[in-house]
mmCIF file of C-alpha atoms and ligand atoms in Angstrom:
data_model
loop_
_atom_site.group_PDB
_atom_site.id
_atom_site.type_symbol
_atom_site.label_atom_id
_atom_site.label_comp_id
_atom_site.label_asym_id
_atom_site.label_seq_id
_atom_site.Cartn_x
_atom_site.Cartn_y
_atom_site.Cartn_z
ATOM 1 C CA UNK A 1 -6.420 16.628 -11.033
ATOM 2 C CA UNK A 2 -7.862 13.170 -10.305
ATOM 3 C CA UNK A 3 -6.048 10.289 -8.636
ATOM 4 C CA UNK A 4 -6.806 6.638 -9.312
ATOM 5 C CA UNK A 5 -6.030 4.039 -6.657
ATOM 6 C CA UNK A 6 -5.824 0.389 -7.738
ATOM 7 C CA UNK A 7 -7.401 -1.650 -5.008
ATOM 8 C CA UNK A 8 -8.905 -4.703 -6.680
ATOM 9 C CA UNK A 9 -6.345 -7.411 -5.921
ATOM 10 C CA UNK A 10 -7.012 -10.518 -3.831
ATOM 11 C CA UNK A 11 -4.080 -10.027 -1.442
ATOM 12 C CA UNK A 12 -3.413 -13.773 -1.498
ATOM 13 C CA UNK A 13 -0.080 -13.412 0.262
ATOM 14 C CA UNK A 14 -1.814 -12.021 3.342
ATOM 15 C CA UNK A 15 -4.277 -14.863 3.765
ATOM 16 C CA UNK A 16 -6.047 -15.835 5.985
ATOM 17 C CA UNK A 17 -6.604 -12.181 7.032
ATOM 18 C CA UNK A 18 -7.526 -11.208 3.469
ATOM 19 C CA UNK A 19 -10.269 -13.835 3.259
ATOM 20 C CA UNK A 20 -12.401 -11.295 5.120
ATOM 21 C CA UNK A 21 -10.486 -7.991 5.247
ATOM 22 C CA UNK A 22 -9.027 -6.372 2.122
ATOM 23 C CA UNK A 23 -5.272 -5.877 2.442
ATOM 24 C CA UNK A 24 -5.704 -2.117 2.179
ATOM 25 C CA UNK A 25 -7.868 -1.980 5.307
ATOM 26 C CA UNK A 26 -5.325 -3.723 7.543
ATOM 27 C CA UNK A 27 -4.242 -1.068 10.052
ATOM 28 C CA UNK A 28 -0.527 -0.333 10.288
ATOM 29 C CA UNK A 29 1.045 2.467 12.310
ATOM 30 C CA UNK A 30 -2.410 3.383 13.552
ATOM 31 C CA UNK A 31 -4.518 3.507 10.387
ATOM 32 C CA UNK A 32 -5.397 1.359 7.382
ATOM 33 C CA UNK A 33 -2.702 0.887 4.758
ATOM 34 C CA UNK A 34 -4.994 2.675 2.253
ATOM 35 C CA UNK A 35 -4.959 5.865 4.338
ATOM 36 C CA UNK A 36 -1.150 5.917 4.294
ATOM 37 C CA UNK A 37 -1.503 5.872 0.485
ATOM 38 C CA UNK A 38 -3.965 8.787 0.756
ATOM 39 C CA UNK A 39 -1.252 10.686 2.673
ATOM 40 C CA UNK A 40 0.682 10.827 -0.629
ATOM 41 C CA UNK A 41 -2.070 12.783 -2.409
ATOM 42 C CA UNK A 42 -0.813 16.240 -3.378
ATOM 43 C CA UNK A 43 -2.992 19.348 -2.918
ATOM 44 C CA UNK A 44 -3.586 19.396 -6.695
ATOM 45 C CA UNK A 45 -5.904 16.360 -6.389
ATOM 46 C CA UNK A 46 -9.620 17.124 -6.020
ATOM 47 C CA UNK A 47 -11.102 13.617 -6.358
ATOM 48 C CA UNK A 48 -9.945 10.060 -5.698
ATOM 49 C CA UNK A 49 -11.276 7.203 -7.815
ATOM 50 C CA UNK A 50 -10.890 3.717 -6.352
ATOM 51 C CA UNK A 51 -10.638 0.852 -8.865
ATOM 52 C CA UNK A 52 -12.080 -1.824 -6.593
ATOM 53 C CA UNK A 53 -12.939 -5.480 -7.133
ATOM 54 C CA UNK A 54 -12.354 -8.091 -4.425
ATOM 55 C CA UNK A 55 -14.273 -7.145 -1.230
ATOM 56 C CA UNK A 56 -15.337 -3.890 -2.864
ATOM 57 C CA UNK A 57 -18.322 -3.427 -0.509
ATOM 58 C CA UNK A 58 -16.040 -3.449 2.547
ATOM 59 C CA UNK A 59 -13.834 -0.794 0.976
ATOM 60 C CA UNK A 60 -16.778 1.372 -0.078
ATOM 61 C CA UNK A 61 -18.296 1.149 3.423
ATOM 62 C CA UNK A 62 -14.989 2.049 5.076
ATOM 63 C CA UNK A 63 -14.333 5.117 2.957
ATOM 64 C CA UNK A 64 -17.933 6.262 3.492
ATOM 65 C CA UNK A 65 -17.387 6.036 7.250
ATOM 66 C CA UNK A 66 -13.912 7.621 7.100
ATOM 67 C CA UNK A 67 -14.091 10.315 4.397
ATOM 68 C CA UNK A 68 -11.320 12.606 3.203
ATOM 69 C CA UNK A 69 -11.747 16.355 2.656
ATOM 70 C CA UNK A 70 -12.080 15.523 -1.071
ATOM 71 C CA UNK A 71 -14.589 13.076 -2.629
ATOM 72 C CA UNK A 72 -13.687 9.379 -2.924
ATOM 73 C CA UNK A 73 -15.533 7.471 -5.653
ATOM 74 C CA UNK A 74 -15.309 3.648 -5.730
ATOM 75 C CA UNK A 75 -15.744 2.044 -9.171
ATOM 76 C CA UNK A 76 -16.052 -1.735 -8.769
ATOM 77 C CA UNK A 77 -15.074 -4.351 -11.371
ATOM 78 C CA UNK A 78 -17.449 -7.257 -11.932
ATOM 79 C CA UNK A 79 -14.484 -9.545 -12.617
ATOM 80 C CA UNK A 80 -10.785 -8.892 -11.935
ATOM 81 C CA UNK A 81 -9.314 -6.910 -14.810
ATOM 82 C CA UNK A 82 -5.713 -6.615 -13.617
ATOM 83 C CA UNK A 83 -3.929 -3.302 -13.168
ATOM 84 C CA UNK A 84 -4.447 -2.060 -16.760
ATOM 85 C CA UNK A 85 -8.005 -3.320 -17.092
ATOM 86 C CA UNK A 86 -8.809 -1.748 -13.719
ATOM 87 C CA UNK A 87 -7.420 1.599 -14.874
ATOM 88 C CA UNK A 88 -9.487 1.432 -18.067
ATOM 89 C CA UNK A 89 -12.665 0.375 -16.234
ATOM 90 C CA UNK A 90 -12.484 3.167 -13.651
ATOM 91 C CA UNK A 91 -10.850 5.772 -15.856
ATOM 92 C CA UNK A 92 -13.724 7.350 -17.787
ATOM 93 C CA UNK A 93 -13.741 10.653 -15.911
ATOM 94 C CA UNK A 94 -10.054 11.023 -15.147
ATOM 95 C CA UNK A 95 -8.141 14.261 -15.699
ATOM 96 C CA UNK A 96 -5.271 14.826 -18.128
ATOM 97 C CA UNK A 97 -2.821 13.895 -16.664
ATOM 98 C CA UNK A 98 -3.933 11.722 -13.723
ATOM 99 C CA UNK A 99 -2.101 10.133 -10.823
ATOM 100 C CA UNK A 100 -2.160 6.367 -10.188
ATOM 101 C CA UNK A 101 -1.296 4.614 -6.951
ATOM 102 C CA UNK A 102 -0.958 0.963 -6.067
ATOM 103 C CA UNK A 103 -2.745 0.656 -2.762
ATOM 104 C CA UNK A 104 -0.275 -1.624 -1.038
ATOM 105 C CA UNK A 105 2.877 0.482 -0.927
ATOM 106 C CA UNK A 106 4.178 2.832 1.721
ATOM 107 C CA UNK A 107 6.591 5.411 0.414
ATOM 108 C CA UNK A 108 7.923 8.899 0.700
ATOM 109 C CA UNK A 109 7.216 10.332 -2.750
ATOM 110 C CA UNK A 110 6.852 14.071 -3.328
ATOM 111 C CA UNK A 111 3.933 13.783 -5.726
ATOM 112 C CA UNK A 112 3.810 17.548 -6.380
ATOM 113 C CA UNK A 113 7.423 17.352 -7.634
ATOM 114 C CA UNK A 114 6.443 14.352 -9.764
ATOM 115 C CA UNK A 115 3.680 16.453 -11.348
ATOM 116 C CA UNK A 116 6.172 19.278 -12.054
ATOM 117 C CA UNK A 117 8.474 16.791 -13.801
ATOM 118 C CA UNK A 118 5.618 15.714 -16.091
ATOM 119 C CA UNK A 119 4.941 19.400 -16.880
ATOM 120 C CA UNK A 120 8.599 19.830 -17.949
ATOM 121 C CA UNK A 121 8.992 16.614 -19.930
ATOM 122 C CA UNK A 122 5.504 16.453 -21.508
ATOM 123 C CA UNK A 123 5.791 12.772 -22.380
ATOM 124 C CA UNK A 124 3.334 9.910 -21.818
ATOM 125 C CA UNK A 125 4.075 9.846 -18.107
ATOM 126 C CA UNK A 126 6.362 9.739 -15.098
ATOM 127 C CA UNK A 127 6.898 6.732 -12.823
ATOM 128 C CA UNK A 128 8.269 7.013 -9.288
ATOM 129 C CA UNK A 129 11.312 4.721 -8.978
ATOM 130 C CA UNK A 130 13.046 3.360 -5.877
ATOM 131 C CA UNK A 131 16.366 1.493 -5.755
ATOM 132 C CA UNK A 132 16.324 -1.934 -4.101
ATOM 133 C CA UNK A 133 18.844 -4.710 -3.530
ATOM 134 C CA UNK A 134 16.794 -7.399 -5.291
ATOM 135 C CA UNK A 135 14.572 -6.004 -8.056
ATOM 136 C CA UNK A 136 13.380 -9.414 -9.322
ATOM 137 C CA UNK A 137 9.839 -9.296 -7.773
ATOM 138 C CA UNK A 138 9.118 -5.881 -9.326
ATOM 139 C CA UNK A 139 9.030 -3.893 -12.580
ATOM 140 C CA UNK A 140 12.542 -2.690 -13.395
ATOM 141 C CA UNK A 141 13.391 0.502 -15.305
ATOM 142 C CA UNK A 142 16.552 1.236 -17.263
ATOM 143 C CA UNK A 143 17.243 4.965 -17.316
ATOM 144 C CA UNK A 144 18.905 6.999 -20.059
ATOM 145 C CA UNK A 145 19.712 10.734 -20.337
ATOM 146 C CA UNK A 146 17.299 13.003 -18.398
ATOM 147 C CA UNK A 147 16.094 9.883 -16.564
ATOM 148 C CA UNK A 148 14.077 8.844 -19.586
ATOM 149 C CA UNK A 149 13.069 5.186 -19.217
ATOM 150 C CA UNK A 150 14.689 3.268 -22.093
ATOM 151 C CA UNK A 151 13.548 -0.205 -21.094
ATOM 152 C CA UNK A 152 11.012 -1.609 -18.632
ATOM 153 C CA UNK A 153 11.047 -5.280 -17.635
ATOM 154 C CA UNK A 154 8.439 -6.756 -15.293
ATOM 155 C CA UNK A 155 9.780 -9.278 -12.743
ATOM 156 C CA UNK A 156 13.124 -10.175 -14.366
ATOM 157 C CA UNK A 157 15.388 -12.981 -13.153
ATOM 158 C CA UNK A 158 17.567 -11.579 -10.373
ATOM 159 C CA UNK A 159 20.799 -12.353 -12.248
ATOM 160 C CA UNK A 160 19.622 -10.679 -15.461
ATOM 161 C CA UNK A 161 17.821 -7.664 -13.935
ATOM 162 C CA UNK A 162 18.934 -4.704 -16.040
ATOM 163 C CA UNK A 163 18.965 -2.215 -13.115
ATOM 164 C CA UNK A 164 17.941 -1.935 -9.475
ATOM 165 C CA UNK A 165 15.441 0.913 -9.988
ATOM 166 C CA UNK A 166 11.933 -0.427 -9.549
ATOM 167 C CA UNK A 167 8.419 0.816 -10.174
ATOM 168 C CA UNK A 168 7.360 2.154 -6.774
ATOM 169 C CA UNK A 169 3.650 1.960 -7.607
ATOM 170 C CA UNK A 170 3.105 5.737 -7.926
ATOM 171 C CA UNK A 171 2.884 7.319 -11.387
ATOM 172 C CA UNK A 172 1.406 10.117 -13.455
ATOM 173 C CA UNK A 173 -0.002 9.369 -16.917
ATOM 174 C CA UNK A 174 -1.397 11.394 -19.782
ATOM 175 C CA UNK A 175 -5.076 10.632 -20.265
ATOM 176 C CA UNK A 176 -4.376 9.314 -23.768
ATOM 177 C CA UNK A 177 -2.590 6.349 -22.149
ATOM 178 C CA UNK A 178 -5.993 4.952 -21.146
ATOM 179 C CA UNK A 179 -6.977 4.687 -24.801
ATOM 180 C CA UNK A 180 -4.165 2.199 -25.412
ATOM 181 C CA UNK A 181 -5.729 -0.225 -22.904
ATOM 182 C CA UNK A 182 -8.382 -2.597 -24.275
ATOM 183 C CA UNK A 183 -11.691 -2.308 -22.436
ATOM 184 C CA UNK A 184 -13.379 -5.070 -20.452
ATOM 185 C CA UNK A 185 -10.578 -7.646 -20.547
ATOM 186 C CA UNK A 186 -7.791 -8.415 -18.045
ATOM 187 C CA UNK A 187 -4.664 -6.414 -18.831
ATOM 188 C CA UNK A 188 -1.421 -6.093 -16.891
ATOM 189 C CA UNK A 189 -0.499 -2.428 -17.264
ATOM 190 C CA UNK A 190 3.128 -3.066 -16.389
ATOM 191 C CA UNK A 191 3.652 -6.001 -18.768
ATOM 192 C CA UNK A 192 1.366 -5.186 -21.662
ATOM 193 C CA UNK A 193 1.118 -1.394 -21.786
ATOM 194 C CA UNK A 194 4.186 0.329 -20.300
ATOM 195 C CA UNK A 195 6.764 -1.047 -22.811
ATOM 196 C CA UNK A 196 4.666 0.289 -25.718
ATOM 197 C CA UNK A 197 4.515 3.777 -24.148
ATOM 198 C CA UNK A 198 8.293 4.239 -23.920
ATOM 199 C CA UNK A 199 8.717 5.729 -27.440
ATOM 200 C CA UNK A 200 6.356 8.579 -26.413
ATOM 201 C CA UNK A 201 8.632 9.429 -23.464
ATOM 202 C CA UNK A 202 8.192 7.954 -19.993
ATOM 203 C CA UNK A 203 10.431 9.425 -17.298
ATOM 204 C CA UNK A 204 11.682 8.130 -13.973
ATOM 205 C CA UNK A 205 11.197 10.161 -10.787
ATOM 206 C CA UNK A 206 13.784 8.790 -8.391
ATOM 207 C CA UNK A 207 13.333 9.017 -4.640
ATOM 208 C CA UNK A 208 15.275 7.443 -1.817
ATOM 209 C CA UNK A 209 13.855 8.104 1.663
ATOM 210 C CA UNK A 210 11.795 4.955 2.170
ATOM 211 C CA UNK A 211 9.564 2.541 0.326
ATOM 212 C CA UNK A 212 8.047 -0.860 1.002
ATOM 213 C CA UNK A 213 5.590 -3.116 -0.784
ATOM 214 C CA UNK A 214 3.335 -4.233 2.070
ATOM 215 C CA UNK A 215 2.095 -7.337 0.250
ATOM 216 C CA UNK A 216 3.419 -10.064 2.590
ATOM 217 C CA UNK A 217 3.257 -10.351 6.403
ATOM 218 C CA UNK A 218 6.978 -9.597 6.816
ATOM 219 C CA UNK A 219 6.858 -6.650 4.458
ATOM 220 C CA UNK A 220 3.649 -5.308 5.981
ATOM 221 C CA UNK A 221 5.344 -5.200 9.386
ATOM 222 C CA UNK A 222 8.444 -3.657 7.828
ATOM 223 C CA UNK A 223 6.208 -1.018 6.254
ATOM 224 C CA UNK A 224 4.739 -0.340 9.699
ATOM 225 C CA UNK A 225 8.254 0.039 11.176
ATOM 226 C CA UNK A 226 9.237 2.496 8.429
ATOM 227 C CA UNK A 227 6.117 4.587 9.005
ATOM 228 C CA UNK A 228 6.833 4.800 12.746
ATOM 229 C CA UNK A 229 10.508 5.588 12.164
ATOM 230 C CA UNK A 230 9.721 8.365 9.685
ATOM 231 C CA UNK A 231 7.085 9.981 11.866
ATOM 232 C CA UNK A 232 4.154 8.874 9.694
ATOM 233 C CA UNK A 233 2.203 6.922 12.314
ATOM 234 C CA UNK A 234 -1.259 8.156 13.248
ATOM 235 C CA UNK A 235 -0.744 9.970 16.552
ATOM 236 C CA UNK A 236 -2.709 7.690 18.802
ATOM 237 C CA UNK A 237 -0.065 6.809 21.411
ATOM 238 C CA UNK A 238 -0.047 4.084 24.048
ATOM 239 C CA UNK A 239 -3.219 2.949 25.808
ATOM 240 C CA UNK A 240 -3.564 4.103 29.417
ATOM 241 C CA UNK A 241 -1.870 1.793 31.914
ATOM 242 C CA UNK A 242 0.415 0.167 29.329
ATOM 243 C CA UNK A 243 3.997 -0.438 30.476
ATOM 244 C CA UNK A 244 7.116 0.836 28.697
ATOM 245 C CA UNK A 245 7.764 3.760 26.374
ATOM 246 C CA UNK A 246 7.697 2.009 23.028
ATOM 247 C CA UNK A 247 6.248 3.382 19.776
ATOM 248 C CA UNK A 248 2.649 2.183 19.823
ATOM 249 C CA UNK A 249 -0.407 3.402 17.898
ATOM 250 C CA UNK A 250 -3.497 2.350 19.846
ATOM 251 C CA UNK A 251 -7.098 3.233 19.076
ATOM 252 C CA UNK A 252 -8.824 5.102 21.893
ATOM 253 C CA UNK A 253 -11.089 2.095 22.500
ATOM 254 C CA UNK A 254 -8.168 -0.377 22.870
ATOM 255 C CA UNK A 255 -7.317 -1.599 26.383
ATOM 256 C CA UNK A 256 -3.897 -2.787 27.571
ATOM 257 C CA UNK A 257 -3.568 -2.050 31.294
ATOM 258 C CA UNK A 258 -0.587 -3.905 32.742
ATOM 259 C CA UNK A 259 0.643 -5.165 29.346
ATOM 260 C CA UNK A 260 4.177 -4.369 28.120
ATOM 261 C CA UNK A 261 5.183 -3.154 24.680
ATOM 262 C CA UNK A 262 8.220 -3.177 22.444
ATOM 263 C CA UNK A 263 8.332 -0.854 19.446
ATOM 264 C CA UNK A 264 6.070 -0.752 16.387
ATOM 265 C CA UNK A 265 2.684 -1.994 17.534
ATOM 266 C CA UNK A 266 -0.795 -1.124 16.267
ATOM 267 C CA UNK A 267 -3.814 -1.871 18.446
ATOM 268 C CA UNK A 268 -7.037 -1.340 16.547
ATOM 269 C CA UNK A 269 -10.511 -0.490 17.862
ATOM 270 C CA UNK A 270 -11.647 -2.534 20.888
ATOM 271 C CA UNK A 271 -8.508 -4.696 20.950
ATOM 272 C CA UNK A 272 -7.841 -6.007 24.464
ATOM 273 C CA UNK A 273 -4.396 -6.889 25.786
ATOM 274 C CA UNK A 274 -4.554 -8.433 29.229
ATOM 275 C CA UNK A 275 -2.085 -7.806 32.081
ATOM 276 C CA UNK A 276 1.289 -9.520 31.767
ATOM 277 C CA UNK A 277 1.032 -9.914 27.978
ATOM 278 C CA UNK A 278 3.880 -8.606 25.810
ATOM 279 C CA UNK A 279 3.651 -7.212 22.266
ATOM 280 C CA UNK A 280 6.292 -6.004 19.809
ATOM 281 C CA UNK A 281 6.421 -5.430 16.053
ATOM 282 C CA UNK A 282 2.857 -6.532 15.465
ATOM 283 C CA UNK A 283 -0.678 -5.580 14.460
ATOM 284 C CA UNK A 284 -3.660 -6.490 16.634
ATOM 285 C CA UNK A 285 -6.836 -5.886 14.659
ATOM 286 C CA UNK A 286 -10.271 -4.768 15.835
ATOM 287 C CA UNK A 287 -11.809 -6.708 18.682
ATOM 288 C CA UNK A 288 -8.906 -9.154 19.030
ATOM 289 C CA UNK A 289 -7.828 -10.315 22.497
ATOM 290 C CA UNK A 290 -4.351 -11.116 23.747
ATOM 291 C CA UNK A 291 -4.834 -12.995 26.997
ATOM 292 C CA UNK A 292 -2.706 -12.836 30.167
ATOM 293 C CA UNK A 293 1.003 -13.627 29.879
ATOM 294 C CA UNK A 294 0.746 -14.289 26.125
ATOM 295 C CA UNK A 295 3.278 -12.737 23.764
ATOM 296 C CA UNK A 296 2.800 -11.568 20.182
ATOM 297 C CA UNK A 297 5.922 -10.710 18.211
ATOM 298 C CA UNK A 298 6.377 -10.137 14.469
ATOM 299 C CA UNK A 299 2.770 -11.151 13.882
ATOM 300 C CA UNK A 300 -0.649 -10.026 12.641
ATOM 301 C CA UNK A 301 -3.706 -10.918 14.736
ATOM 302 C CA UNK A 302 -6.928 -10.744 12.716
ATOM 303 C CA UNK A 303 -10.196 -9.111 13.773
ATOM 304 C CA UNK A 304 -11.846 -10.834 16.723
ATOM 305 C CA UNK A 305 -9.012 -13.379 16.986
ATOM 306 C CA UNK A 306 -7.672 -14.533 20.346
ATOM 307 C CA UNK A 307 -4.174 -15.485 21.519
ATOM 308 C CA UNK A 308 -4.669 -17.706 24.545
ATOM 309 C CA UNK A 309 -3.141 -17.101 27.987
ATOM 310 C CA UNK A 310 0.583 -17.903 28.106
ATOM 311 C CA UNK A 311 0.813 -18.686 24.369
ATOM 312 C CA UNK A 312 3.528 -17.196 22.181
ATOM 313 C CA UNK A 313 2.724 -16.077 18.629
ATOM 314 C CA UNK A 314 5.960 -15.354 16.778
ATOM 315 C CA UNK A 315 6.098 -14.524 13.048
ATOM 316 C CA UNK A 316 2.501 -15.707 12.737
ATOM 317 C CA UNK A 317 -0.744 -14.586 11.149
ATOM 318 C CA UNK A 318 -4.116 -15.377 12.713
ATOM 319 C CA UNK A 319 -7.242 -15.011 10.573
ATOM 320 C CA UNK A 320 -10.483 -13.405 11.688
ATOM 321 C CA UNK A 321 -11.893 -14.935 14.901
ATOM 322 C CA UNK A 322 -9.147 -17.598 14.962
ATOM 323 C CA UNK A 323 -7.495 -18.814 18.180
ATOM 324 C CA UNK A 324 -3.799 -19.302 18.637
HETATM 325 P P1 GTP B 1 -1.333 -10.840 -4.069
HETATM 326 O O1 GTP B 1 -2.548 -11.658 -4.423
HETATM 327 O O2 GTP B 1 -0.830 -11.179 -2.692
HETATM 328 O O3 GTP B 1 -0.255 -10.872 -5.117
HETATM 329 O O4 GTP B 1 -1.776 -9.295 -3.931
HETATM 330 P P2 GTP B 1 -2.584 -8.364 -4.983
HETATM 331 O O5 GTP B 1 -3.794 -9.076 -5.448
HETATM 332 O O6 GTP B 1 -2.828 -7.060 -4.296
HETATM 333 O O7 GTP B 1 -1.613 -8.187 -6.210
HETATM 334 P P3 GTP B 1 -0.450 -7.135 -6.436
HETATM 335 O O8 GTP B 1 0.257 -6.874 -5.135
HETATM 336 O O9 GTP B 1 0.363 -7.569 -7.575
HETATM 337 O O10 GTP B 1 -1.280 -5.833 -6.885
HETATM 338 C C1 GTP B 1 -0.681 -4.567 -7.081
HETATM 339 C C2 GTP B 1 -1.769 -3.513 -6.970
HETATM 340 O O11 GTP B 1 -2.724 -3.650 -8.007
HETATM 341 C C3 GTP B 1 -2.545 -3.588 -5.662
HETATM 342 O O12 GTP B 1 -2.835 -2.276 -5.267
HETATM 343 C C4 GTP B 1 -3.785 -4.365 -6.059
HETATM 344 O O13 GTP B 1 -4.902 -4.072 -5.221
HETATM 345 C C5 GTP B 1 -4.022 -3.896 -7.473
HETATM 346 N N1 GTP B 1 -4.657 -4.917 -8.310
HETATM 347 C C6 GTP B 1 -4.179 -6.163 -8.585
HETATM 348 N N2 GTP B 1 -5.038 -6.817 -9.395
HETATM 349 C C7 GTP B 1 -6.064 -5.955 -9.639
HETATM 350 C C8 GTP B 1 -7.275 -6.069 -10.415
HETATM 351 O O14 GTP B 1 -7.602 -7.084 -11.043
HETATM 352 N N3 GTP B 1 -8.090 -4.959 -10.437
HETATM 353 C C9 GTP B 1 -7.796 -3.810 -9.767
HETATM 354 N N4 GTP B 1 -8.651 -2.800 -9.811
HETATM 355 N N5 GTP B 1 -6.671 -3.687 -9.016
HETATM 356 C C10 GTP B 1 -5.820 -4.743 -8.959
#
């Protein structure tokens, strides 16, 4: 089986970081968001196709340098084609059925069980669904008998949302679904294609452990917290000489002697945290420096950025090489 990962979006809600780093390469809980998506691949998958677009070269270079045991094949789009257009553009050699992942969600989905459900139901596909308080920013599914999806509404008004079960960004589709997507033009799969597939049988696969859409700074840090709390962080631990016993995922080249940590911190390669600095609930990207007595809380510090001595960065986002 092949898996397709949609990774062509601009990540506008994570600017200024995403001016230079694709959202999917931002490290959370010790490794890039994209590699937490790869953790969801079931053993049935023998190749991953990446539908790339924005900053596609950076993604291709990263996966070349950090391969998986199975091949990863980037297929770039010349212009953004949306989720459906991206599937069509990259989908020529996909299996029947194939898995599809949004690349900006963290979740606990048993994708092997999702495949078994498709085997039993034999419809057009199965979508993983998660129940949220406010479904209005997402695609919402109304379920009938056997969890068959009877209606699918993308981004409804909160008051009129027909259910609280949302598209979790993980699905399995019959290959024939690709043929219903026009080629070479922008298409939203969720708005323009999914409603037309419902008569063929599309089923919901409900799960409840955890899920987050890591598309905004607050949600990205919440996704990081969930990964730590559910034991999904890369096991990198605290840097030598760091104070406290908090949950930290630091690259082996990061330095933080004499710095103190609260929970849920990622320190990427060559990050430096000087003595007396304090970090909690944050991401410090490659080569960034947190100077003496500074504090960084609820924030994302971009690659090569610097938080000056004694400064406090709270609920902030610093772009590449910026100072704060
Ligand atoms: P924002 O600009 O902050 O909304 O982020 P985004 O561009 O990632 O958009 P969104 O979160 O809605 O995208 C959902 C998923 O679809 C993500 O995994 C995106 O990378 C992917 N995606 C969005 N647009 C495209 C596109 O035009 N082509 C491809 N291949 N993937 C896309």
